[in-house]
PDB file of C-alpha atoms in Angstrom:
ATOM      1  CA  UNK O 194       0.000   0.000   0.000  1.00  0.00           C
ATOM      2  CA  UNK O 195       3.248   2.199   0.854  1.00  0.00           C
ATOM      3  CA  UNK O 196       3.823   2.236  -3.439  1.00  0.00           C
ATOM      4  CA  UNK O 197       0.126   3.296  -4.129  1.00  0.00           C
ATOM      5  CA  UNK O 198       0.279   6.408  -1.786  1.00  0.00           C
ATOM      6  CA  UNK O 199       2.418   8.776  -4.224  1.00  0.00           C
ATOM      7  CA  UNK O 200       0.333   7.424  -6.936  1.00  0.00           C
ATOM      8  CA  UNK O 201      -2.792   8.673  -5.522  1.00  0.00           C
ATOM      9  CA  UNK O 202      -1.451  12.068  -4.574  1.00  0.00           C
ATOM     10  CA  UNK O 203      -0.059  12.562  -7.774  1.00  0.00           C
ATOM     11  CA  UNK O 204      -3.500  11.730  -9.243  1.00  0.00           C
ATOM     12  CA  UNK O 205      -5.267  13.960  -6.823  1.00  0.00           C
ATOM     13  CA  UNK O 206      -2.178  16.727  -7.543  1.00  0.00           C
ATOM     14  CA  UNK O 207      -3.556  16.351 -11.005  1.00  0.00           C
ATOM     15  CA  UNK O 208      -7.071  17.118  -9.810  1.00  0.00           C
ATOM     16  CA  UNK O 209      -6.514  19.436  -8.079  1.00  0.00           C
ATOM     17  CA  UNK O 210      -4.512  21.088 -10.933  1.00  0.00           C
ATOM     18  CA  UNK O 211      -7.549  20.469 -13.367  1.00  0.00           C
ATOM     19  CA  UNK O 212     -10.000  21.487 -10.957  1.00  0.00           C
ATOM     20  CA  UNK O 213      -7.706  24.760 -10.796  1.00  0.00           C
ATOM     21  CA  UNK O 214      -8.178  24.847 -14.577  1.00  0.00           C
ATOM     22  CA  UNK O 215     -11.268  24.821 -14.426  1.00  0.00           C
ATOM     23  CA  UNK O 216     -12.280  27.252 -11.366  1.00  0.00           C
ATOM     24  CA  UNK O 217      -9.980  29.612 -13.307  1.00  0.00           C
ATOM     25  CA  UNK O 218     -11.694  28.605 -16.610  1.00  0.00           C
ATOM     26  CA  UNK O 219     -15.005  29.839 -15.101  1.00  0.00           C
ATOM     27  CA  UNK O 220     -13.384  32.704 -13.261  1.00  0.00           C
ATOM     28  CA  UNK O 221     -12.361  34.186 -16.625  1.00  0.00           C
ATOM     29  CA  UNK O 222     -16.142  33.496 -17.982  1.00  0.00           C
ATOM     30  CA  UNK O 223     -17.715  35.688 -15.083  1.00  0.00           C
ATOM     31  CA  UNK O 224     -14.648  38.322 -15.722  1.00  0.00           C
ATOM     32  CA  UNK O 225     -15.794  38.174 -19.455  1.00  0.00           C
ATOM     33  CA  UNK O 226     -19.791  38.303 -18.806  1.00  0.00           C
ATOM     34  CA  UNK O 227     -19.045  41.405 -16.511  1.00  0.00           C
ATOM     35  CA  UNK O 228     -16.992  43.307 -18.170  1.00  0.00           C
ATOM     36  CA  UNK O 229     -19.332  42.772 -21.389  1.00  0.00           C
ATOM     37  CA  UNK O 230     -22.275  43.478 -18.957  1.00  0.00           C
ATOM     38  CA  UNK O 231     -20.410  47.057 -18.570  1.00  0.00           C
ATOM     39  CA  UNK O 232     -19.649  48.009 -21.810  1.00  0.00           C
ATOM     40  CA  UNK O 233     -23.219  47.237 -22.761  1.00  0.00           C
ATOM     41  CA  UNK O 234     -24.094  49.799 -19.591  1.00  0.00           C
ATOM     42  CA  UNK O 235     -21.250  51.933 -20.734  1.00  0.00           C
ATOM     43  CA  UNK O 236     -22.986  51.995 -24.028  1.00  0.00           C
ATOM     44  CA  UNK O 237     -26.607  52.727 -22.418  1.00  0.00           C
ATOM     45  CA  UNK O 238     -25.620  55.460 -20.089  1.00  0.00           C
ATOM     46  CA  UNK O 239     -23.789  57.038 -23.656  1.00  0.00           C
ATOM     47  CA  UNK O 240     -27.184  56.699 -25.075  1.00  0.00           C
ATOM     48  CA  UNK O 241     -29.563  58.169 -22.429  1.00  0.00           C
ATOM     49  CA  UNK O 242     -26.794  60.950 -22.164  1.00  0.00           C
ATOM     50  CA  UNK O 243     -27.115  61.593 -25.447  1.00  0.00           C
ATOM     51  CA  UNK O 244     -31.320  61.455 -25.426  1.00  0.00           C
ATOM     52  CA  UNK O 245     -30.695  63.728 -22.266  1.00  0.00           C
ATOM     53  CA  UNK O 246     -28.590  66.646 -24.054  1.00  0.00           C
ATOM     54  CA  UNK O 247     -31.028  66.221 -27.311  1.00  0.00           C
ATOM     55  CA  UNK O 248     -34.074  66.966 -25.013  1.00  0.00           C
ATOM     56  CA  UNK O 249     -32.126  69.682 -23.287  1.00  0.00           C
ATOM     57  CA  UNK O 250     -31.709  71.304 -26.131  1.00  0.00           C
ATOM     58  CA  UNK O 251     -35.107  71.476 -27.425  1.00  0.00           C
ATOM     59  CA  UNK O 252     -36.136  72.625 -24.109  1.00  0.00           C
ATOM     60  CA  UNK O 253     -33.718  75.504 -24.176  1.00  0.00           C
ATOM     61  CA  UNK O 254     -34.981  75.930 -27.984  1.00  0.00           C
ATOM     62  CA  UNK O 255     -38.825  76.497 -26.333  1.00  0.00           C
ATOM     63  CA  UNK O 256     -37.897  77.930 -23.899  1.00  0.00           C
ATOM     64  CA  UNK O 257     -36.151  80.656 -26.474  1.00  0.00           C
ATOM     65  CA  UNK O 258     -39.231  80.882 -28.248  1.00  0.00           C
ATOM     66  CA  UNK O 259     -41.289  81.077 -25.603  1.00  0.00           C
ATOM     67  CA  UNK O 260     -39.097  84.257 -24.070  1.00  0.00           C
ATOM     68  CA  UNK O 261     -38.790  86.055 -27.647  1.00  0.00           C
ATOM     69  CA  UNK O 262     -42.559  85.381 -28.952  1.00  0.00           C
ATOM     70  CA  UNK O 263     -44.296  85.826 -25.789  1.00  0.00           C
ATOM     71  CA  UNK O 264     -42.405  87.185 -23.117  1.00  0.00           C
ATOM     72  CA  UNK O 265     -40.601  90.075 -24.444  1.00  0.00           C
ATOM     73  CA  UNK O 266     -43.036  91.228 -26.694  1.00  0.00           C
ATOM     74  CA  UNK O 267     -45.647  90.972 -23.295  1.00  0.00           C
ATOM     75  CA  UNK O 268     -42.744  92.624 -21.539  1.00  0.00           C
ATOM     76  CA  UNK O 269     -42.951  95.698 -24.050  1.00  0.00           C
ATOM     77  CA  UNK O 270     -46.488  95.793 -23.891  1.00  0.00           C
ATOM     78  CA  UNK O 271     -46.757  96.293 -20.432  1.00  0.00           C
ATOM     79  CA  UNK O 272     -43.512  98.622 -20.113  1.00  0.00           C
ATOM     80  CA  UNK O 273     -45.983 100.895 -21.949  1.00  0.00           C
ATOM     81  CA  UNK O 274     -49.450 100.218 -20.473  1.00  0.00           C
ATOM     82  CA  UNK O 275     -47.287 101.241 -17.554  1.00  0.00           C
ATOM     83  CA  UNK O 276     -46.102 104.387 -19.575  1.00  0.00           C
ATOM     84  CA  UNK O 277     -49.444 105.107 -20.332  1.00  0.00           C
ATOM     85  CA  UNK O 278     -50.769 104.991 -16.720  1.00  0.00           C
ATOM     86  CA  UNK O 279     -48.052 107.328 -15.754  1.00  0.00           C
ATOM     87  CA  UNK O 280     -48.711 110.202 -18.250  1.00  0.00           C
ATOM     88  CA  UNK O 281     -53.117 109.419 -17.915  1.00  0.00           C
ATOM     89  CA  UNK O 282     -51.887 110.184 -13.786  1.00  0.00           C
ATOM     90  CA  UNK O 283     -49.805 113.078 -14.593  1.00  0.00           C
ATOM     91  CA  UNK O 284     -52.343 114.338 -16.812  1.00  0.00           C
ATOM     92  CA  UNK O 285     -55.319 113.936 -14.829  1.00  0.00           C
ATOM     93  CA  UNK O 286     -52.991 115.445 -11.990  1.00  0.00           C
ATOM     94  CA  UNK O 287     -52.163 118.274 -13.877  1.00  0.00           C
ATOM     95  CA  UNK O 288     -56.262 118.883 -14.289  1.00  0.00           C
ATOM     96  CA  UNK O 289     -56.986 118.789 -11.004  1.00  0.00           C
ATOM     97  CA  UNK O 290     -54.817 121.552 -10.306  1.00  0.00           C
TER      98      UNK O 290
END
């Protein structure tokens, strides 16, 4: 039985080895499937980010027509109702004296 004993640790040396293969086999897989699983997140956050800016800039497009078709042009209109007040009050002052 003394001869078998190197015999069976050199076959359970080798399986051990293989079975070192092989957890480092499927250790390589998961590396592979995660940093795929990133890259295909990478690629998704580039995408919304990109969505994102688009949208931002048709907001800030509105949001410039909004301000030069409606808000200035209401701005100017009520910079002279408020022009208009003044002089009817300096006029209807100016009567009453």
């Amino acid at each position: 039985m003394g001869e078998n004993k190197p015999f069976l640790i050199a076959r359970n040396s080798t399986w051990i080895s293989s079975k070192k293969n092989e957890d480092w086999i499927d250790e390589r897989k998961n590396l592979n499937n995660l940093l795929g699983n990133l890259k295909q997140r990478g690629s998704q956050l580039e995408e919304n980010l990109s969505n994102l800016q688009e949208f931002a800039g048709k907001c800030a497009e509105s949001n410039k027509i909004v301000t030069e078709d409606y808000l200035i042009p209401f701005d100017k209109a009520f910079s002279n109702a408020e022009e208009a007040l003044s002089k009817l009050e300096k006029a209807i002052n100016e009567k009453m004296k």
